[in-house]
């Protein structure tokens, strides 16, 4: 697909693991992820015309061809090519008359595992098309453009994934604030390791779980509207505004008097998770070594909240979390949207091998995949954000 007489470029976009702050980015509340050493690698060559052609190294994903334009017709929901189209349409709405690319997509990320392979694909595509047209956008603008652009696939997501994939710094976790978007790094202490373990259950962001995700964004809005009204703060448009005006305890009192059932549980998750993000960032930054025990307890509390109040866990995620803790992790929780996908566990570096061996024996071996375990279970190494690498020979 590549013309040997022209230059070939490579863009790399990392996956991400969210350490804490789950299902609150779309409420405008800060989250605390880091980028992974695994990601999407896209080899591309500019074309002279607006056509775009994407081939995936993985034969499960059929080639995608379309014209880069302000309005691109989507393929049916769940088609991987819709992430590529989402990015192309977003950049075409910002810059007219773009030329397209020929591109080859490869990844070492587990797909649909809650590690944002889809947003990494969106970011890689956008950077490839921008580079092919010799245009650039400041990082914050690109994040806003692509987080809106990715709604093309039908998910009413927040901006966490695009923000960390574009704005990550190696060796750091990043607090992401929204409205306005701000990125604040904290160095991950040397003695800490975050393990990522896939539950073997696919979390299809663009498939069946999409409805459950979108439903939760609406429930959060509704709960916020009712609590703000009760507090006489109808003019207050946001969760950050509520949290600035009252303590979490006060908000929960008002919520108990105003909401019931599902809406009360959703609201409780959102405001307590926001507090956990703040405390987790402080625990990581404490002293030279950080407060690993405190961070671990916050991970555990986050998982309980996501399981019981937000109802996005899965029996296999609960099992992995339990096994990681039994094996000596300081704490563990589901990461990403849930409904399947992966967990993240915090361990002292010297205990990582032991915890990984326990997960291999007690989770992966009984499910028949112990031989292949490096695919599903690995140490997260905080990586830098996406970018175009130097030109390469074909
Ligand atoms: C998905 C979305 C993110 C975020 C997480 C849950 O990954 O893309 O914006 O909402 O779910 O925290």
Tab-separated table of C-alpha atoms and ligand atoms in Angstrom:
chain	number	residue	atom	x	y	z
A	1	UNK	CA	0.000	0.000	0.000
A	2	UNK	CA	3.018	2.304	0.363
A	3	UNK	CA	4.806	4.046	-2.490
A	4	UNK	CA	8.532	3.217	-2.134
A	5	UNK	CA	9.532	6.544	-3.698
A	6	UNK	CA	7.825	8.648	-0.974
A	7	UNK	CA	8.536	9.022	2.748
A	8	UNK	CA	6.701	6.881	5.291
A	9	UNK	CA	5.922	8.171	8.787
A	10	UNK	CA	4.994	6.512	12.043
A	11	UNK	CA	2.691	7.800	14.745
A	12	UNK	CA	2.467	6.195	18.156
A	13	UNK	CA	-0.528	6.676	20.486
A	14	UNK	CA	-0.447	4.983	23.896
A	15	UNK	CA	-3.281	3.213	25.668
A	16	UNK	CA	-4.083	4.405	29.166
A	17	UNK	CA	-4.851	3.024	32.573
A	18	UNK	CA	-7.034	5.177	34.759
A	19	UNK	CA	-5.681	4.975	38.306
A	20	UNK	CA	-8.683	6.583	39.976
A	21	UNK	CA	-11.608	8.858	39.107
A	22	UNK	CA	-13.930	6.544	37.198
A	23	UNK	CA	-17.126	7.636	35.469
A	24	UNK	CA	-16.761	11.209	36.643
A	25	UNK	CA	-15.017	12.920	33.714
A	26	UNK	CA	-18.383	13.454	32.024
A	27	UNK	CA	-19.538	15.135	35.253
A	28	UNK	CA	-16.684	17.617	34.756
A	29	UNK	CA	-14.747	16.244	37.748
A	30	UNK	CA	-10.982	15.573	37.827
A	31	UNK	CA	-9.565	12.121	37.052
A	32	UNK	CA	-6.084	10.635	37.534
A	33	UNK	CA	-4.856	8.318	34.743
A	34	UNK	CA	-1.478	7.544	33.190
A	35	UNK	CA	-0.487	6.447	29.670
A	36	UNK	CA	0.831	2.941	28.990
A	37	UNK	CA	3.905	1.660	27.203
A	38	UNK	CA	1.516	-0.291	24.973
A	39	UNK	CA	-0.504	1.409	22.300
A	40	UNK	CA	-1.318	1.901	18.638
A	41	UNK	CA	1.385	2.222	16.030
A	42	UNK	CA	0.256	3.659	12.713
A	43	UNK	CA	2.574	3.677	9.717
A	44	UNK	CA	1.297	6.128	7.112
A	45	UNK	CA	1.976	7.919	3.895
A	46	UNK	CA	0.206	11.075	2.639
A	47	UNK	CA	-1.935	10.707	-0.468
A	48	UNK	CA	-2.321	13.346	-3.192
A	49	UNK	CA	-6.147	13.238	-2.881
A	50	UNK	CA	-8.715	13.234	-0.017
A	51	UNK	CA	-9.100	9.439	-0.045
A	52	UNK	CA	-8.081	7.511	3.069
A	53	UNK	CA	-7.276	3.837	3.334
A	54	UNK	CA	-6.591	2.019	6.602
A	55	UNK	CA	-5.417	-1.557	6.873
A	56	UNK	CA	-5.236	-3.356	10.192
A	57	UNK	CA	-2.476	-5.882	10.869
A	58	UNK	CA	-5.099	-7.885	12.799
A	59	UNK	CA	-7.119	-9.788	10.164
A	60	UNK	CA	-10.289	-9.572	12.294
A	61	UNK	CA	-10.525	-5.932	11.244
A	62	UNK	CA	-11.338	-5.437	7.544
A	63	UNK	CA	-9.737	-2.614	5.501
A	64	UNK	CA	-11.475	0.781	5.663
A	65	UNK	CA	-11.705	3.258	2.783
A	66	UNK	CA	-13.475	6.630	2.726
A	67	UNK	CA	-13.098	10.252	1.659
A	68	UNK	CA	-11.833	12.722	4.274
A	69	UNK	CA	-14.606	15.329	4.556
A	70	UNK	CA	-16.627	17.395	7.026
A	71	UNK	CA	-19.323	14.761	7.018
A	72	UNK	CA	-18.421	11.095	6.693
A	73	UNK	CA	-21.082	8.418	6.719
A	74	UNK	CA	-20.501	5.910	9.563
A	75	UNK	CA	-20.423	2.152	9.136
A	76	UNK	CA	-22.770	0.146	11.406
A	77	UNK	CA	-22.145	0.521	15.182
A	78	UNK	CA	-19.251	-1.566	16.452
A	79	UNK	CA	-17.182	-1.259	13.224
A	80	UNK	CA	-13.552	-0.381	14.099
A	81	UNK	CA	-13.417	1.943	11.099
A	82	UNK	CA	-15.800	4.331	12.836
A	83	UNK	CA	-13.007	5.442	15.184
A	84	UNK	CA	-10.858	6.254	12.173
A	85	UNK	CA	-13.752	8.071	10.491
A	86	UNK	CA	-14.493	9.968	13.729
A	87	UNK	CA	-10.972	11.396	13.773
A	88	UNK	CA	-10.939	12.219	10.057
A	89	UNK	CA	-14.290	14.014	10.251
A	90	UNK	CA	-13.211	16.005	13.328
A	91	UNK	CA	-9.995	17.294	11.745
A	92	UNK	CA	-11.754	17.939	8.426
A	93	UNK	CA	-14.288	20.149	10.219
A	94	UNK	CA	-11.378	22.166	11.619
A	95	UNK	CA	-9.241	22.347	8.446
A	96	UNK	CA	-10.821	22.340	4.960
A	97	UNK	CA	-9.529	20.452	1.903
A	98	UNK	CA	-7.351	17.891	3.595
A	99	UNK	CA	-5.497	15.183	1.765
A	100	UNK	CA	-5.912	11.631	3.016
A	101	UNK	CA	-3.430	8.919	3.989
A	102	UNK	CA	-2.663	5.279	3.387
A	103	UNK	CA	-2.073	3.714	6.782
A	104	UNK	CA	-1.253	0.439	8.456
A	105	UNK	CA	-2.506	-0.003	12.042
A	106	UNK	CA	-0.826	-2.306	14.576
A	107	UNK	CA	-1.288	-2.642	18.311
A	108	UNK	CA	0.115	-4.483	21.313
A	109	UNK	CA	-2.807	-3.397	23.492
A	110	UNK	CA	-5.504	-5.879	24.380
A	111	UNK	CA	-8.589	-4.695	22.441
A	112	UNK	CA	-11.846	-3.805	24.240
A	113	UNK	CA	-10.048	-4.309	27.555
A	114	UNK	CA	-10.796	-0.924	29.149
A	115	UNK	CA	-7.367	0.449	28.162
A	116	UNK	CA	-8.600	2.891	25.532
A	117	UNK	CA	-7.371	1.221	22.368
A	118	UNK	CA	-10.226	2.972	20.576
A	119	UNK	CA	-9.299	6.504	21.641
A	120	UNK	CA	-5.641	5.718	20.888
A	121	UNK	CA	-6.767	4.849	17.363
A	122	UNK	CA	-8.684	8.130	17.105
A	123	UNK	CA	-5.669	10.144	18.266
A	124	UNK	CA	-3.236	8.274	15.994
A	125	UNK	CA	-5.496	8.850	12.975
A	126	UNK	CA	-5.875	12.552	13.703
A	127	UNK	CA	-2.124	13.038	14.135
A	128	UNK	CA	-1.412	11.137	10.922
A	129	UNK	CA	-3.838	13.246	8.890
A	130	UNK	CA	-2.623	16.505	10.456
A	131	UNK	CA	0.988	15.556	9.785
A	132	UNK	CA	0.223	14.529	6.204
A	133	UNK	CA	-1.191	18.015	5.659
A	134	UNK	CA	1.602	19.854	7.521
A	135	UNK	CA	-0.835	21.370	10.024
A	136	UNK	CA	-0.644	21.302	13.803
A	137	UNK	CA	-2.962	22.078	16.685
A	138	UNK	CA	-2.031	22.902	20.301
A	139	UNK	CA	-2.507	19.839	22.544
A	140	UNK	CA	-5.438	21.240	24.518
A	141	UNK	CA	-7.301	22.165	21.338
A	142	UNK	CA	-6.669	18.750	19.845
A	143	UNK	CA	-7.978	17.069	23.014
A	144	UNK	CA	-11.212	19.098	22.900
A	145	UNK	CA	-11.627	18.495	19.177
A	146	UNK	CA	-11.175	14.727	19.428
A	147	UNK	CA	-13.204	14.194	22.583
A	148	UNK	CA	-16.152	15.868	20.845
A	149	UNK	CA	-15.252	14.104	17.603
A	150	UNK	CA	-15.307	10.641	19.151
A	151	UNK	CA	-19.000	11.041	20.002
A	152	UNK	CA	-19.400	10.099	16.314
A	153	UNK	CA	-19.353	6.460	17.457
A	154	UNK	CA	-22.419	7.100	19.621
A	155	UNK	CA	-20.878	7.151	23.101
A	156	UNK	CA	-21.453	10.274	25.203
A	157	UNK	CA	-17.952	9.962	26.718
A	158	UNK	CA	-15.922	12.497	28.684
A	159	UNK	CA	-12.502	13.781	27.620
A	160	UNK	CA	-10.273	11.703	29.906
A	161	UNK	CA	-9.005	9.265	27.294
A	162	UNK	CA	-8.068	11.773	24.616
A	163	UNK	CA	-6.501	14.046	27.260
A	164	UNK	CA	-4.171	11.432	28.709
A	165	UNK	CA	-3.308	9.879	25.336
A	166	UNK	CA	-2.237	13.281	24.006
A	167	UNK	CA	-0.988	14.968	27.191
A	168	UNK	CA	0.752	12.188	29.158
A	169	UNK	CA	4.253	12.548	30.604
A	170	UNK	CA	6.518	9.531	31.090
A	171	UNK	CA	6.967	8.503	34.715
A	172	UNK	CA	3.909	10.482	35.866
A	173	UNK	CA	0.232	10.122	36.582
A	174	UNK	CA	-1.742	13.163	35.449
A	175	UNK	CA	-4.633	14.884	37.158
A	176	UNK	CA	-6.962	16.092	34.448
A	177	UNK	CA	-9.336	18.942	35.264
A	178	UNK	CA	-12.075	19.889	32.824
A	179	UNK	CA	-13.763	23.196	31.905
A	180	UNK	CA	-11.164	24.541	31.461
A	181	UNK	CA	-8.970	21.585	30.595
A	182	UNK	CA	-5.753	21.431	32.675
A	183	UNK	CA	-3.162	18.670	33.095
A	184	UNK	CA	-1.142	18.396	36.319
A	185	UNK	CA	1.523	15.672	36.607
A	186	UNK	CA	2.620	13.798	39.740
A	187	UNK	CA	5.706	11.573	39.599
A	188	UNK	CA	4.893	7.919	40.348
A	189	UNK	CA	7.153	6.898	43.280
A	190	UNK	CA	9.953	4.499	42.321
A	191	UNK	CA	8.803	1.743	44.679
A	192	UNK	CA	5.239	1.618	43.302
A	193	UNK	CA	4.042	-0.575	40.491
A	194	UNK	CA	0.638	-0.660	38.893
A	195	UNK	CA	-0.385	-4.014	37.445
A	196	UNK	CA	-2.961	-4.259	34.701
A	197	UNK	CA	-4.924	-7.487	34.402
A	198	UNK	CA	-7.589	-8.138	31.767
A	199	UNK	CA	-10.667	-10.030	32.965
A	200	UNK	CA	-10.948	-11.828	29.594
A	201	UNK	CA	-14.393	-10.199	29.274
A	202	UNK	CA	-14.620	-7.727	26.403
A	203	UNK	CA	-15.875	-4.225	27.214
A	204	UNK	CA	-17.305	-3.009	23.929
A	205	UNK	CA	-17.393	0.762	24.109
A	206	UNK	CA	-19.214	1.022	20.806
A	207	UNK	CA	-21.328	-2.098	21.214
A	208	UNK	CA	-23.821	-3.387	23.751
A	209	UNK	CA	-22.346	-1.530	26.749
A	210	UNK	CA	-22.774	1.805	25.050
A	211	UNK	CA	-26.369	2.110	26.147
A	212	UNK	CA	-25.533	1.324	29.785
A	213	UNK	CA	-22.771	3.942	29.676
A	214	UNK	CA	-24.945	6.649	28.107
A	215	UNK	CA	-27.743	5.867	30.563
A	216	UNK	CA	-25.372	6.606	33.455
A	217	UNK	CA	-24.356	9.973	32.026
A	218	UNK	CA	-28.056	10.924	31.983
A	219	UNK	CA	-28.648	9.641	35.515
A	220	UNK	CA	-25.761	11.784	36.776
A	221	UNK	CA	-27.223	14.859	35.087
A	222	UNK	CA	-30.648	14.186	36.545
A	223	UNK	CA	-29.289	13.586	40.060
A	224	UNK	CA	-27.274	16.793	39.829
A	225	UNK	CA	-30.295	18.771	38.653
A	226	UNK	CA	-32.440	17.580	41.572
A	227	UNK	CA	-29.797	18.131	44.268
A	228	UNK	CA	-28.841	21.570	42.904
A	229	UNK	CA	-32.535	22.561	42.871
A	230	UNK	CA	-32.980	21.404	46.463
A	231	UNK	CA	-29.971	23.498	47.463
A	232	UNK	CA	-31.413	26.499	45.635
A	233	UNK	CA	-28.494	26.447	43.222
A	234	UNK	CA	-30.353	25.991	39.938
A	235	UNK	CA	-27.964	28.462	38.371
A	236	UNK	CA	-25.075	26.129	39.221
A	237	UNK	CA	-24.386	24.155	36.090
A	238	UNK	CA	-21.827	21.666	37.327
A	239	UNK	CA	-20.711	19.027	39.816
A	240	UNK	CA	-17.489	20.976	40.550
A	241	UNK	CA	-19.704	23.939	41.498
A	242	UNK	CA	-21.716	21.792	43.913
A	243	UNK	CA	-18.596	20.333	45.487
A	244	UNK	CA	-17.134	23.793	45.946
A	245	UNK	CA	-20.321	25.017	47.637
A	246	UNK	CA	-20.835	22.205	50.172
A	247	UNK	CA	-18.932	19.367	51.818
A	248	UNK	CA	-19.438	15.802	50.612
A	249	UNK	CA	-21.272	15.004	53.862
A	250	UNK	CA	-23.652	17.919	53.355
A	251	UNK	CA	-24.227	16.922	49.758
A	252	UNK	CA	-24.971	13.334	50.757
A	253	UNK	CA	-27.457	14.545	53.396
A	254	UNK	CA	-29.258	16.613	50.791
A	255	UNK	CA	-29.098	13.742	48.330
A	256	UNK	CA	-30.678	11.329	50.840
A	257	UNK	CA	-33.528	13.777	51.352
A	258	UNK	CA	-33.981	14.364	47.621
A	259	UNK	CA	-33.097	11.220	45.701
A	260	UNK	CA	-33.783	7.542	46.092
A	261	UNK	CA	-32.777	4.238	44.511
A	262	UNK	CA	-30.577	4.384	41.436
A	263	UNK	CA	-30.163	8.167	41.357
A	264	UNK	CA	-29.015	8.273	44.976
A	265	UNK	CA	-26.473	5.527	44.349
A	266	UNK	CA	-25.142	7.207	41.203
A	267	UNK	CA	-24.829	10.551	42.971
A	268	UNK	CA	-23.042	8.967	45.935
A	269	UNK	CA	-20.495	7.354	43.628
A	270	UNK	CA	-19.776	10.610	41.805
A	271	UNK	CA	-19.162	12.803	44.831
A	272	UNK	CA	-17.241	10.212	46.856
A	273	UNK	CA	-15.089	9.288	43.846
A	274	UNK	CA	-14.221	12.966	43.356
A	275	UNK	CA	-12.956	13.046	46.943
A	276	UNK	CA	-10.941	9.872	46.404
A	277	UNK	CA	-9.192	11.443	43.395
A	278	UNK	CA	-8.079	14.389	45.496
A	279	UNK	CA	-6.854	12.144	48.318
A	280	UNK	CA	-5.130	9.732	45.928
A	281	UNK	CA	-3.159	12.500	44.258
A	282	UNK	CA	-2.055	13.695	47.702
A	283	UNK	CA	-1.125	10.148	48.760
A	284	UNK	CA	1.031	9.694	45.663
A	285	UNK	CA	2.809	13.004	46.239
A	286	UNK	CA	3.388	12.431	49.985
A	287	UNK	CA	7.098	12.471	50.891
A	288	UNK	CA	9.646	10.777	48.698
A	289	UNK	CA	8.026	7.376	48.722
A	290	UNK	CA	4.344	8.321	48.629
A	291	UNK	CA	1.704	6.788	50.877
A	292	UNK	CA	1.119	3.475	49.149
A	293	UNK	CA	-1.200	2.117	51.829
A	294	UNK	CA	-3.511	5.119	51.629
A	295	UNK	CA	-3.573	4.981	47.816
A	296	UNK	CA	-4.378	1.260	47.945
A	297	UNK	CA	-7.305	1.816	50.300
A	298	UNK	CA	-8.691	4.457	47.952
A	299	UNK	CA	-8.499	1.975	45.065
A	300	UNK	CA	-10.452	-0.557	47.123
A	301	UNK	CA	-13.099	1.999	48.054
A	302	UNK	CA	-13.389	3.078	44.427
A	303	UNK	CA	-14.007	-0.503	43.349
A	304	UNK	CA	-16.715	-1.016	45.981
A	305	UNK	CA	-18.414	2.185	44.864
A	306	UNK	CA	-18.257	1.231	41.172
A	307	UNK	CA	-19.593	-2.232	41.968
A	308	UNK	CA	-22.383	-1.322	44.399
A	309	UNK	CA	-23.406	2.250	43.623
A	310	UNK	CA	-22.464	2.642	39.985
A	311	UNK	CA	-23.138	-0.988	38.999
A	312	UNK	CA	-20.507	-1.222	36.274
A	313	UNK	CA	-18.462	-4.148	37.590
A	314	UNK	CA	-18.575	-7.775	36.502
A	315	UNK	CA	-18.080	-11.013	38.469
A	316	UNK	CA	-14.733	-11.623	36.717
A	317	UNK	CA	-13.488	-8.131	37.618
A	318	UNK	CA	-14.557	-8.644	41.237
A	319	UNK	CA	-12.696	-11.961	41.263
A	320	UNK	CA	-9.486	-10.446	39.872
A	321	UNK	CA	-9.630	-7.612	42.416
A	322	UNK	CA	-10.119	-10.083	45.242
A	323	UNK	CA	-7.256	-12.327	44.083
A	324	UNK	CA	-4.872	-9.388	43.654
A	325	UNK	CA	-5.568	-8.229	47.196
A	326	UNK	CA	-5.209	-11.728	48.638
A	327	UNK	CA	-1.857	-12.036	46.878
A	328	UNK	CA	-0.534	-8.864	48.503
A	329	UNK	CA	-1.633	-5.871	46.409
A	330	UNK	CA	-2.105	-2.670	48.423
A	331	UNK	CA	-5.405	-2.167	46.612
A	332	UNK	CA	-7.154	-2.890	43.334
A	333	UNK	CA	-10.160	-1.808	41.307
A	334	UNK	CA	-11.732	-2.044	37.908
A	335	UNK	CA	-10.362	0.548	35.478
A	336	UNK	CA	-12.064	2.174	32.488
A	337	UNK	CA	-15.766	2.035	31.814
A	338	UNK	CA	-16.191	-1.463	33.332
A	339	UNK	CA	-18.808	-4.045	32.235
A	340	UNK	CA	-15.740	-6.240	31.630
A	341	UNK	CA	-12.290	-4.946	30.725
A	342	UNK	CA	-9.367	-4.756	33.141
A	343	UNK	CA	-8.391	-4.088	36.726
A	344	UNK	CA	-5.519	-1.997	38.019
A	345	UNK	CA	-3.712	-3.123	41.192
A	346	UNK	CA	-1.104	-1.215	43.171
A	347	UNK	CA	1.804	-3.282	44.505
A	348	UNK	CA	5.162	-2.624	46.100
A	349	UNK	CA	7.680	-3.194	43.310
A	350	UNK	CA	9.345	-6.063	45.176
A	351	UNK	CA	6.006	-7.898	45.439
A	352	UNK	CA	4.938	-7.497	41.807
A	353	UNK	CA	6.279	-10.882	40.646
A	354	UNK	CA	4.517	-12.676	43.485
A	355	UNK	CA	1.154	-11.013	42.793
A	356	UNK	CA	1.473	-11.688	39.069
A	357	UNK	CA	2.304	-15.348	39.725
A	358	UNK	CA	-0.763	-15.665	41.950
A	359	UNK	CA	-3.036	-14.168	39.287
A	360	UNK	CA	-1.532	-16.489	36.688
A	361	UNK	CA	-2.181	-19.554	38.807
A	362	UNK	CA	-5.496	-18.646	40.341
A	363	UNK	CA	-7.214	-16.632	37.610
A	364	UNK	CA	-5.659	-17.299	34.210
A	365	UNK	CA	-4.690	-20.995	34.560
A	366	UNK	CA	-8.203	-22.187	35.530
A	367	UNK	CA	-9.526	-20.285	32.503
A	368	UNK	CA	-7.057	-22.008	30.185
A	369	UNK	CA	-4.929	-18.997	29.192
A	370	UNK	CA	-1.902	-19.191	31.498
A	371	UNK	CA	0.447	-19.839	28.542
A	372	UNK	CA	-0.443	-16.522	26.969
A	373	UNK	CA	-0.486	-14.538	30.168
A	374	UNK	CA	1.831	-11.677	29.142
A	375	UNK	CA	-0.907	-10.536	26.763
A	376	UNK	CA	-3.391	-10.079	29.586
A	377	UNK	CA	-1.302	-9.267	32.638
A	378	UNK	CA	1.528	-6.744	32.738
A	379	UNK	CA	3.255	-4.032	34.736
A	380	UNK	CA	2.079	-0.590	33.593
A	381	UNK	CA	5.014	1.662	32.740
A	382	UNK	CA	3.900	5.273	32.625
A	383	UNK	CA	4.632	6.485	29.077
A	384	UNK	CA	4.659	9.789	27.183
A	385	UNK	CA	1.727	11.031	25.105
A	386	UNK	CA	1.116	10.409	21.403
A	387	UNK	CA	3.343	11.780	18.672
A	388	UNK	CA	4.727	11.340	15.189
A	389	UNK	CA	8.089	9.590	15.183
A	390	UNK	CA	10.818	10.242	12.644
A	391	UNK	CA	10.325	9.162	9.049
A	392	UNK	CA	11.179	5.548	8.328
A	393	UNK	CA	12.139	3.682	5.208
A	394	UNK	CA	9.379	1.447	3.821
B	1	LIG	C1	-14.642	5.525	28.984
B	1	LIG	C2	-14.831	6.958	28.495
B	1	LIG	C3	-14.145	7.941	29.444
B	1	LIG	C4	-14.584	7.706	30.887
B	1	LIG	C5	-14.457	6.222	31.267
B	1	LIG	C6	-15.006	5.920	32.629
B	1	LIG	O1	-13.303	5.162	28.914
B	1	LIG	O2	-14.279	7.111	27.213
B	1	LIG	O3	-14.424	9.260	29.033
B	1	LIG	O4	-15.891	8.173	31.098
B	1	LIG	O5	-15.118	5.396	30.323
B	1	LIG	O6	-14.296	6.603	33.614
